[in-house]
Short mmCIF file of C-alpha atoms in Angstrom, two decimals:
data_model
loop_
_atom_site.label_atom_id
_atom_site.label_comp_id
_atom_site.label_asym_id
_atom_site.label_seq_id
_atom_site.Cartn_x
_atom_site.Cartn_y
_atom_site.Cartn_z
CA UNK W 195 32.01 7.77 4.67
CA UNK W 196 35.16 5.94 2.78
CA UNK W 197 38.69 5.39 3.48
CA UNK W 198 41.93 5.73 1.05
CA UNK W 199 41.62 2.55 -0.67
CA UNK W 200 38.20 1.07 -0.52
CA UNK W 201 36.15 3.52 -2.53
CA UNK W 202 33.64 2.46 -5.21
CA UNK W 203 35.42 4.54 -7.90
CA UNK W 204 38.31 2.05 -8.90
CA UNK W 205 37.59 0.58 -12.44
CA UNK W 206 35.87 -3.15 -11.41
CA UNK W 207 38.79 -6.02 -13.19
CA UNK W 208 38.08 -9.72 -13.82
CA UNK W 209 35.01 -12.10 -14.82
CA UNK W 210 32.80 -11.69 -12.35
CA UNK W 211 32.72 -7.93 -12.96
CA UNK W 212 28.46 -7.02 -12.08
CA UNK W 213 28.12 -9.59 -9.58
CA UNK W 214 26.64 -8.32 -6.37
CA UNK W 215 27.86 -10.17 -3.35
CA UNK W 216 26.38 -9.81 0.47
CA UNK W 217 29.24 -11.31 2.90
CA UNK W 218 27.24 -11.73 6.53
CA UNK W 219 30.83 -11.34 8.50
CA UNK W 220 32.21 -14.61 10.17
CA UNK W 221 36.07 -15.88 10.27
CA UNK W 222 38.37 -18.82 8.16
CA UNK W 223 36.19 -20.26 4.73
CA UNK W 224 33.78 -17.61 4.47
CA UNK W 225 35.64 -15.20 4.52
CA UNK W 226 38.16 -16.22 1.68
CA UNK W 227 35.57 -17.45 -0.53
CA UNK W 228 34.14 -13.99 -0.35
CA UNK W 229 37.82 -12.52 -0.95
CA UNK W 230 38.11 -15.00 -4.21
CA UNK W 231 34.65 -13.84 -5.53
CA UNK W 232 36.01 -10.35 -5.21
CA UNK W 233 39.56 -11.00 -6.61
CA UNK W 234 37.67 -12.28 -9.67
CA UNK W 235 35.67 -9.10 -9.71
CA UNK W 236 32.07 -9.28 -7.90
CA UNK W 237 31.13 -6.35 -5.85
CA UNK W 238 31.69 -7.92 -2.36
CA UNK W 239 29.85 -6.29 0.43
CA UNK W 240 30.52 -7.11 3.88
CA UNK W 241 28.35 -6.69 6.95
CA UNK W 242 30.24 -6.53 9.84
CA UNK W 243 29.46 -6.74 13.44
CA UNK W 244 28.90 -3.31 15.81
CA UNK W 245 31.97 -5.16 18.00
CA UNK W 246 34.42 -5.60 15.57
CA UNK W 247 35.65 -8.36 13.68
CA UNK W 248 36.26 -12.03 14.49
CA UNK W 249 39.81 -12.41 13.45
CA UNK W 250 42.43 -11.23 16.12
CA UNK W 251 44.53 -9.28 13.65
CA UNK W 252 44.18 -5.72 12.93
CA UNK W 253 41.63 -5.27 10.16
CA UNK W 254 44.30 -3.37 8.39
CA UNK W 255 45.96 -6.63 7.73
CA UNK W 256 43.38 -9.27 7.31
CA UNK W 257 44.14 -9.44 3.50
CA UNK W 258 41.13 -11.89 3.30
CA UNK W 259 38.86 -8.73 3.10
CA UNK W 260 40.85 -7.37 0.49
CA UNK W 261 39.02 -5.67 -2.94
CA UNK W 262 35.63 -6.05 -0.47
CA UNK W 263 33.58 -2.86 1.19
CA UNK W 264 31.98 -2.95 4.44
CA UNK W 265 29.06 -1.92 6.14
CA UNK W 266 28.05 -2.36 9.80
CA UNK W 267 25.04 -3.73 10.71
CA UNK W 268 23.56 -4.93 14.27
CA UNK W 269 21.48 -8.17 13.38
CA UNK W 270 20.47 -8.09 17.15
CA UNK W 271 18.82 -4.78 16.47
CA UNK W 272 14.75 -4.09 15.47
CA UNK W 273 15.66 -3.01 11.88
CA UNK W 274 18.79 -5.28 11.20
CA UNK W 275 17.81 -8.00 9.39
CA UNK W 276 15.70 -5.35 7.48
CA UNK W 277 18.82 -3.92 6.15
CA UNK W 278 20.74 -7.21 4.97
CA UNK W 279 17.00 -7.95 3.20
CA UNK W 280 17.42 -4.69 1.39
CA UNK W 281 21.19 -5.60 0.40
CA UNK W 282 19.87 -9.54 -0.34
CA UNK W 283 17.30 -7.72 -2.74
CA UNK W 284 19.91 -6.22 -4.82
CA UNK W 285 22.29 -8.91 -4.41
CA UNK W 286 23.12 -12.05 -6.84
CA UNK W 287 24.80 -14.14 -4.13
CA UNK W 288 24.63 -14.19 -0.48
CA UNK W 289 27.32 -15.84 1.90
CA UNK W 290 26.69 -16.84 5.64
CA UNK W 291 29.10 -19.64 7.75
CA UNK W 292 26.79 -19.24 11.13
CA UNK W 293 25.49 -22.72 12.60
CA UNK W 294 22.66 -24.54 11.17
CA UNK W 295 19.20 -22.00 12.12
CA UNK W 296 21.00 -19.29 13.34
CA UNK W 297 20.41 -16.86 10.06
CA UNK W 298 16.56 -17.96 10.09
CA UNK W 299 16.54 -16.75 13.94
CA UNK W 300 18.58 -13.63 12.81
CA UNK W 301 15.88 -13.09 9.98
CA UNK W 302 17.60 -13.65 7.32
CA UNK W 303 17.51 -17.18 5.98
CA UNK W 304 17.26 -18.19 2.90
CA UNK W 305 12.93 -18.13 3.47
CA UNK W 306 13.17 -14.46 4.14
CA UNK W 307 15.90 -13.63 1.39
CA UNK W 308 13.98 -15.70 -0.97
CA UNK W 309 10.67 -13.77 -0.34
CA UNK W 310 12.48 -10.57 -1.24
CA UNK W 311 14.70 -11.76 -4.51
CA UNK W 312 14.19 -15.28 -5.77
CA UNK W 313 17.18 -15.12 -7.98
CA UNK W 314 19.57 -15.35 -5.08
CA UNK W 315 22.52 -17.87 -4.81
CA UNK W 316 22.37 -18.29 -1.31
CA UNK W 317 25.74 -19.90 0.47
CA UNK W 318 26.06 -21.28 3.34
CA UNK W 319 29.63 -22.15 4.64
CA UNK W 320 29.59 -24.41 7.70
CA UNK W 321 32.47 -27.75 8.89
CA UNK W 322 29.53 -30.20 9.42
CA UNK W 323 26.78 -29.20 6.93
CA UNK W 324 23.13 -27.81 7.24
CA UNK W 325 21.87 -31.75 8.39
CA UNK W 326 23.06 -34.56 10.21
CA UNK W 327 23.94 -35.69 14.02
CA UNK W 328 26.83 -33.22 13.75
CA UNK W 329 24.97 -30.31 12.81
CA UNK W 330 24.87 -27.84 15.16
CA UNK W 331 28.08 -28.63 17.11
CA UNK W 332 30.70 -26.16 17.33
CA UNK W 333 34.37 -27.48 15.18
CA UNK W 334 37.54 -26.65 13.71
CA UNK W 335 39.18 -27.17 10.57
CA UNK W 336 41.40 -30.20 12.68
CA UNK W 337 37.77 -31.59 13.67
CA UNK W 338 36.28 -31.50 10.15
CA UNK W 339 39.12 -33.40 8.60
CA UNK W 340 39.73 -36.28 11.14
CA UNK W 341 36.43 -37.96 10.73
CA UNK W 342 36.85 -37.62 6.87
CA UNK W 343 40.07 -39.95 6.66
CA UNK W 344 42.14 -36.95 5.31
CA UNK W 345 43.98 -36.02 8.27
CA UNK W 346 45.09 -40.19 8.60
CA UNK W 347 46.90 -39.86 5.79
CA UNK W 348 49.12 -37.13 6.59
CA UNK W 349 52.60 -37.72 8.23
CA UNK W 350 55.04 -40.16 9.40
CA UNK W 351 53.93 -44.01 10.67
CA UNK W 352 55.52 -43.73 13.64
CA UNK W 353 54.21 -40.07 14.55
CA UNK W 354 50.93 -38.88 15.34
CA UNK W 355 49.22 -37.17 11.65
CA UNK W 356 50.79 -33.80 10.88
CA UNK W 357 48.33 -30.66 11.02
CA UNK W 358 48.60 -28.98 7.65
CA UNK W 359 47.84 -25.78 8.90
CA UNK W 360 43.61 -24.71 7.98
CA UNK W 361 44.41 -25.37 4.18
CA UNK W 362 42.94 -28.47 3.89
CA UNK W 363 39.54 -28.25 5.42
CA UNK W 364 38.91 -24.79 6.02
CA UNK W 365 40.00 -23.32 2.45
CA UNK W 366 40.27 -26.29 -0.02
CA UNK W 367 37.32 -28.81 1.17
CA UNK W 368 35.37 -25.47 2.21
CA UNK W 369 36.15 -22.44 0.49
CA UNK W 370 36.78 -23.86 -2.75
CA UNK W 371 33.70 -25.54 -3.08
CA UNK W 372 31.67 -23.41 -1.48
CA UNK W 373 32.90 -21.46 -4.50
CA UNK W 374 32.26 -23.69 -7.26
CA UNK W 375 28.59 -24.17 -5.97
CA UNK W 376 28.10 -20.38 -5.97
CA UNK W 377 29.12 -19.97 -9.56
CA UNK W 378 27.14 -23.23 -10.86
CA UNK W 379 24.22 -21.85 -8.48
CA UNK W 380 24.29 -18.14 -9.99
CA UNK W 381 24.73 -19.70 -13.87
CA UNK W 382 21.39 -22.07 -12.54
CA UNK W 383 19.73 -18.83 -11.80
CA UNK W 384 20.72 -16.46 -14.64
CA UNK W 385 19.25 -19.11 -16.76
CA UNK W 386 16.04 -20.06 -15.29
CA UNK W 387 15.35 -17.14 -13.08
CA UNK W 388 15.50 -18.97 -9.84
CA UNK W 389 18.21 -19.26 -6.95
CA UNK W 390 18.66 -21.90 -4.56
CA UNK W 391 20.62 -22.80 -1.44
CA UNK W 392 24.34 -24.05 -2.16
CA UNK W 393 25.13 -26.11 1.36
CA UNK W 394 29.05 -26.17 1.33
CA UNK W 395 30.28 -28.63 4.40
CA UNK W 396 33.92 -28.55 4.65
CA UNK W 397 33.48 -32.79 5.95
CA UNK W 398 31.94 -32.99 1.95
CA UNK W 399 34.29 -31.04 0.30
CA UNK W 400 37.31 -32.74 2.02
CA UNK W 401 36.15 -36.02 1.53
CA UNK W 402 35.69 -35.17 -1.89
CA UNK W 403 39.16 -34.34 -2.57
CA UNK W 404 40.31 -37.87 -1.85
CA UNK W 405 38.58 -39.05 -4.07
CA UNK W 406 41.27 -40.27 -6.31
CA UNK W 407 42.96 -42.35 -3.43
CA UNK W 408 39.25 -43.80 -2.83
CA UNK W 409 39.20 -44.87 -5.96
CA UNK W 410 43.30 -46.25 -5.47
CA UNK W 411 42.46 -47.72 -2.11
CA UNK W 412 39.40 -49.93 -3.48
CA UNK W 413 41.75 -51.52 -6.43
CA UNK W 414 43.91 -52.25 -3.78
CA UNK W 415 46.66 -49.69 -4.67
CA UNK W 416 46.18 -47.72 -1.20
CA UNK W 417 47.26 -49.26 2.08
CA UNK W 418 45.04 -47.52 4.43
CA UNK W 419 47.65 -46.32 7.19
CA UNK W 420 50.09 -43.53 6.92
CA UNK W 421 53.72 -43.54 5.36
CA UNK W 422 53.00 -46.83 3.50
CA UNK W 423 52.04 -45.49 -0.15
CA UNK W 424 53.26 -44.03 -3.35
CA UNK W 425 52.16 -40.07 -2.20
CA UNK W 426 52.22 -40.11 1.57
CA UNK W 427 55.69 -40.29 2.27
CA UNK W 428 55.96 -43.93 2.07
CA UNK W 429 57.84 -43.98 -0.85
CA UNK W 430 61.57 -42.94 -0.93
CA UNK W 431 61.79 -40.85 -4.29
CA UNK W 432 58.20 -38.79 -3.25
CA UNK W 433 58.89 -37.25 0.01
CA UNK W 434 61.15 -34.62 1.99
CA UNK W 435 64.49 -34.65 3.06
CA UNK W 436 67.09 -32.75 5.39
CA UNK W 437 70.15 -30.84 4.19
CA UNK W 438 73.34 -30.14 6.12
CA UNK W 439 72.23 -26.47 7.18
CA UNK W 440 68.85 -27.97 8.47
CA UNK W 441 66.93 -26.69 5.61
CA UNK W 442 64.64 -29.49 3.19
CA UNK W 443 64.65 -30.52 -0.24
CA UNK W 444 61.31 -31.97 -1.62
CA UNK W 445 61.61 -35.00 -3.95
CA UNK W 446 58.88 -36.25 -6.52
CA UNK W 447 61.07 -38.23 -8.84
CA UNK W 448 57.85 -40.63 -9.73
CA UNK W 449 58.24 -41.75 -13.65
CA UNK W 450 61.40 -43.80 -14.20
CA UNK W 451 62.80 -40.81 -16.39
CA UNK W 452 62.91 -37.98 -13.71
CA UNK W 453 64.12 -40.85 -11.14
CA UNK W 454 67.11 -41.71 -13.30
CA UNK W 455 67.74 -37.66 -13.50
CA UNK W 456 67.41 -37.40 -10.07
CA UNK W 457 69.89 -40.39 -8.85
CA UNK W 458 72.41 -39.01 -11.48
CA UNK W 459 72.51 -35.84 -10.30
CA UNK W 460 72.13 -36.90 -6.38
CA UNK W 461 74.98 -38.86 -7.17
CA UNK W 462 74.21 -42.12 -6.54
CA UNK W 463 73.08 -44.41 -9.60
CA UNK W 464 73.53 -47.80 -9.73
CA UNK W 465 74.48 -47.87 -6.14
CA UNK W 466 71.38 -47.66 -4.74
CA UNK W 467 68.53 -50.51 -4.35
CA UNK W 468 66.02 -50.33 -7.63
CA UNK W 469 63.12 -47.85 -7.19
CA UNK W 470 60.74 -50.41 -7.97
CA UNK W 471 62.00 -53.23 -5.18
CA UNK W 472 59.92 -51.73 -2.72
CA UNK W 473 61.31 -54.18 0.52
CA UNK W 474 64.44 -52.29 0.35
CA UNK W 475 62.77 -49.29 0.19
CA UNK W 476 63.92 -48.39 3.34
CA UNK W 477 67.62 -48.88 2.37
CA UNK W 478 66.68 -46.67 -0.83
CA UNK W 479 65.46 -44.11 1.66
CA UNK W 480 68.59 -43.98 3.79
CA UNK W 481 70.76 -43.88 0.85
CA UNK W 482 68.67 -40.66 -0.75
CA UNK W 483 68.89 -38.99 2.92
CA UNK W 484 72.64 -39.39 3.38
CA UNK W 485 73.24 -37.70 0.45
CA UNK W 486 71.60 -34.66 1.12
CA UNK W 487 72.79 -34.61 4.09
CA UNK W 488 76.29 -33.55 2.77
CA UNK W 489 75.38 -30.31 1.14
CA UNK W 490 73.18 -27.39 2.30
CA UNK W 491 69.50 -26.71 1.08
CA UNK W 492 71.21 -24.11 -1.92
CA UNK W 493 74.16 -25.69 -2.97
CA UNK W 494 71.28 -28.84 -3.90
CA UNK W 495 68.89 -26.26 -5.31
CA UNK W 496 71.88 -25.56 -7.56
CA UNK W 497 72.35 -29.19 -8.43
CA UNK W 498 69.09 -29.50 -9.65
CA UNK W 499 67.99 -26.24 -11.39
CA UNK W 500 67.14 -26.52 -14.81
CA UNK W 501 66.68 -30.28 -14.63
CA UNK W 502 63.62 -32.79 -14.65
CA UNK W 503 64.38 -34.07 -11.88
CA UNK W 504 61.66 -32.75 -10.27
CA UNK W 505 63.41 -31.89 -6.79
CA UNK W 506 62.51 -28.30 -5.43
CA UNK W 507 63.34 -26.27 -1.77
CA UNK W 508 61.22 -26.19 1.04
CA UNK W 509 60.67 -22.53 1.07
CA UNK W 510 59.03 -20.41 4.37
CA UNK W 511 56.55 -18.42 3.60
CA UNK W 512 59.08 -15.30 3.83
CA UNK W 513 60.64 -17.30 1.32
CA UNK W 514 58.56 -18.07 -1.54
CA UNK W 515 57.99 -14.32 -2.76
CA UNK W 516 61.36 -13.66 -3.40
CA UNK W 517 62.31 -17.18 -6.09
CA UNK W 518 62.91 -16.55 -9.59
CA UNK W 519 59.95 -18.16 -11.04
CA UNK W 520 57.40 -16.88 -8.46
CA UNK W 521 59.02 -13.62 -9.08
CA UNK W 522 58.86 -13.63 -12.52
CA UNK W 523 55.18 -14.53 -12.72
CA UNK W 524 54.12 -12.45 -9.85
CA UNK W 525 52.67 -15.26 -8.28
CA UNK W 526 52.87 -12.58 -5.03
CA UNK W 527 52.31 -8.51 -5.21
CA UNK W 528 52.86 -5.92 -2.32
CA UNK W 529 49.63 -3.67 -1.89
CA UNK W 530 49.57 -1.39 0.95
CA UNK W 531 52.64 -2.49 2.44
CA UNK W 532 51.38 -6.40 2.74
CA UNK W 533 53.13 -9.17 0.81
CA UNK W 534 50.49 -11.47 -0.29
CA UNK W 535 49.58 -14.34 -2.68
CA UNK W 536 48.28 -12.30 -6.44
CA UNK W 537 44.50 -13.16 -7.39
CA UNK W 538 44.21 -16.50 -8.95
CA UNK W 539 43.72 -18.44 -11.16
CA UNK W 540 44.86 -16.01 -14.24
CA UNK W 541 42.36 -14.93 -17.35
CA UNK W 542 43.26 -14.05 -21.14
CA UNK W 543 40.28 -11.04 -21.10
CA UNK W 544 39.18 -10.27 -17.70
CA UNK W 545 42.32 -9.98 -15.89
CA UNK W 546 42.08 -9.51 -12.27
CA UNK W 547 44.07 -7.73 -9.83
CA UNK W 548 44.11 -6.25 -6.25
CA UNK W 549 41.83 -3.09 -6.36
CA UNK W 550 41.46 -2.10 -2.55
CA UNK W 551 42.86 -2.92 0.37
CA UNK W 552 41.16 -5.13 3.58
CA UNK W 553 38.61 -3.14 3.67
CA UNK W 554 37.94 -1.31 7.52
CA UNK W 555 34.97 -2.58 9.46
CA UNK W 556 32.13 0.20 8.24
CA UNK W 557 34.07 2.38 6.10
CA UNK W 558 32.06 2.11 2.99
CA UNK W 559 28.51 2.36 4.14
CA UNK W 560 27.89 5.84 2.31
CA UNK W 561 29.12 4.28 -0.84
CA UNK W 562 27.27 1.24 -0.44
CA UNK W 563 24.25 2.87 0.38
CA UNK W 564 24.63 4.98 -2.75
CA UNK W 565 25.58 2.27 -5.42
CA UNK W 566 23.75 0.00 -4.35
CA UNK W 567 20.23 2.02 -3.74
CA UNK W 568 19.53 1.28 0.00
CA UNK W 569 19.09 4.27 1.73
CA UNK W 570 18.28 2.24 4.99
CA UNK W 571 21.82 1.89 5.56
CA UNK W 572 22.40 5.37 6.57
CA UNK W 573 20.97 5.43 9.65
CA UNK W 574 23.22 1.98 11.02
CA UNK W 575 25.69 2.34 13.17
CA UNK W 576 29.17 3.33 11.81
CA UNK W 577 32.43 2.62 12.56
CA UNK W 578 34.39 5.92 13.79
CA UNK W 579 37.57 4.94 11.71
#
């Protein structure tokens, strides 16, 4: 049966329109990269567990299973790893984030999904990777990043390293890439007629992103401790700062042209210690912070609209919706009563857009069953939503 809002009749929007996606159901990276496959128009099903899902938020409102269907299946069962095979034999892509062995014990590793459709992009979405002494410990998006030298660099000298939420590890050094390998995996296969096995660690992917400050940090322009650089808060024109209401501006005033905007419109030129004389940096710094001090966070955003001085508010998340610009490029929709972040990025002739809903555990197993020609699926447990 189907639900209001995650039937297979909506119109299919965006590039990836055709694409056939099996999601084996797990929490955090997986998930999202599935949800970004699907905003980009793949037919995303997901196979959900018999005893609900992971998350610990009504499935209603777990937007990361938006423009996705679901079907239940019990991989513990005699004829469950039968079914995903049937799906995985219709499928272009297949995503899985359990620990290293566990989908070959389940049945269906990339051996058996192989056996049954050699074309398939198979992804696997794990913090450590598929191999080394790591491997089949259990982690979190906190662990991943601190052995990769990312989390170091975050936060104040004289404070422990701030946690930037899970966007770091779990969605940009995992989801992202586990992404990009997908997509250069599936255009591997459409071209040769053979799939492969796209091992996305979130410890790679995260160390890959610093790559830049590698590269700064061996020509000696990186000072390998927190606070102390040109982008980690160390320097007084590229960081944060407090108004008088307790709100925060964020400064990034980096080429001499935007700094000179900025201190003119701050209000402070030429009595302030040069930008480039970084031992009075620290003078600079208290200088910059006084002065915001004296006005709230929207009488500053007022200062500097319209200028380069590239100086923006710290918005909530509440926040960000509702500001002009975000507004005016509907950077975030309402669907089904849920403010959320629109599909991204943006395309001239496949436009994308938010079809359906998080789709409910089970709900589309008659559909699925239908479109995608595997009548196995009707006799699997259902969901009684």
């Amino acid at each position: 049966m189907t639900t209001a809002g995650t039937t297979a009749t909506t119109p299919p929007h965006g590039p990836l329109t055709g694409v056939r996606v099996v999601e084996l159901a797990g929490i955090g990276p997986g998930p999202f990269a599935a949800m970004l496959l699907a905003d980009l128009g793949a037919d995303v099903v997901r196979v959900d567990r018999p005893d609900g899902p992971g998350l610990a938020i009504d499935p209603a409102h777990d937007v990361t299973n938006r423009n996705k269907r679901s079907v239940i299946i019990d991989l513990k069962a005699p004829d469950g790893a039968a079914r995903v095979l049937d799906l995985a034999e219709r499928a272009d892509v297949l995503i899985e984030g359990y620990r290293p062995g566990v989908a070959e014990r389940l049945g269906v590793g990339p051996g058996a999904c192989h056996a049954r459709n050699a074309r398939l992009v198979y992804g696997r979405m794990t913090g450590w990777g598929q191999d080394g002494p790591l491997a089949p410990r259990a982690g979190h998006d906190i662990s991943y990043i601190a052995l990769t030298g990312t989390l170091g660099m975050i936060g104040a000298p004289d404070a422990p390293p701030a946690v930037p939420a899970n966007l770091l590890g779990d969605f940009a050094g995992g989801s992202l890439y586990l992404v990009v390998g997908v997509l250069a995996a599936l255009h591997h296969a459409r071209a040769t007629g053979t799939g492969q096995v796209v091992d996305a660690a979130i410890v790679d992917g995260a160390s890959h992103l610093s790559a830049m400050i590698h590269g700064m940090l061996a020509a000696g322009g990186w000072q390998d401790r927190r606070g102390a650089n040109l982008l980690d808060g160390g320097c007084p024109f590229y960081g944060t700062y407090e108004t008088a209401d307790g709100g925060h501006m964020a400064v990034g005033a980096l080429e001499p042209q935007f700094y000179d905007v900025f201190m003119e419109l701050l209000g402070i030129p030429g009595k302030a210690p040069a930008r480039d004389d970084t031992a009075r940096w620290s003078e600079l710094r208290e200088a910059i912070a006084a002065r915001f001090k004296a006005r709230t966070r929207d009488e500053w955003t007022a200062v500097f609209e319209d200028s380069d001085a590239c100086v923006a508010p710290v918005l909530s998340l509440r926040e960000a919706p509702h500001h002009p610009h975000l507004a005016a490029r509907g950077t975030f929709t309402d669907h089904a009563g849920i403010t959320q972040p629109a599909p991204a990025p943006r395309f001239s002739a496949t436009p994308t857009a938010i079809r359906t809903g998080p789709a409910r555990p089970g709900a589309d197993t008659d559909a699925v069953a239908r479109d995608w020609d595997v009548p196995r699926l009707l006799t699997s447990p259902r969901n009684p939503q």
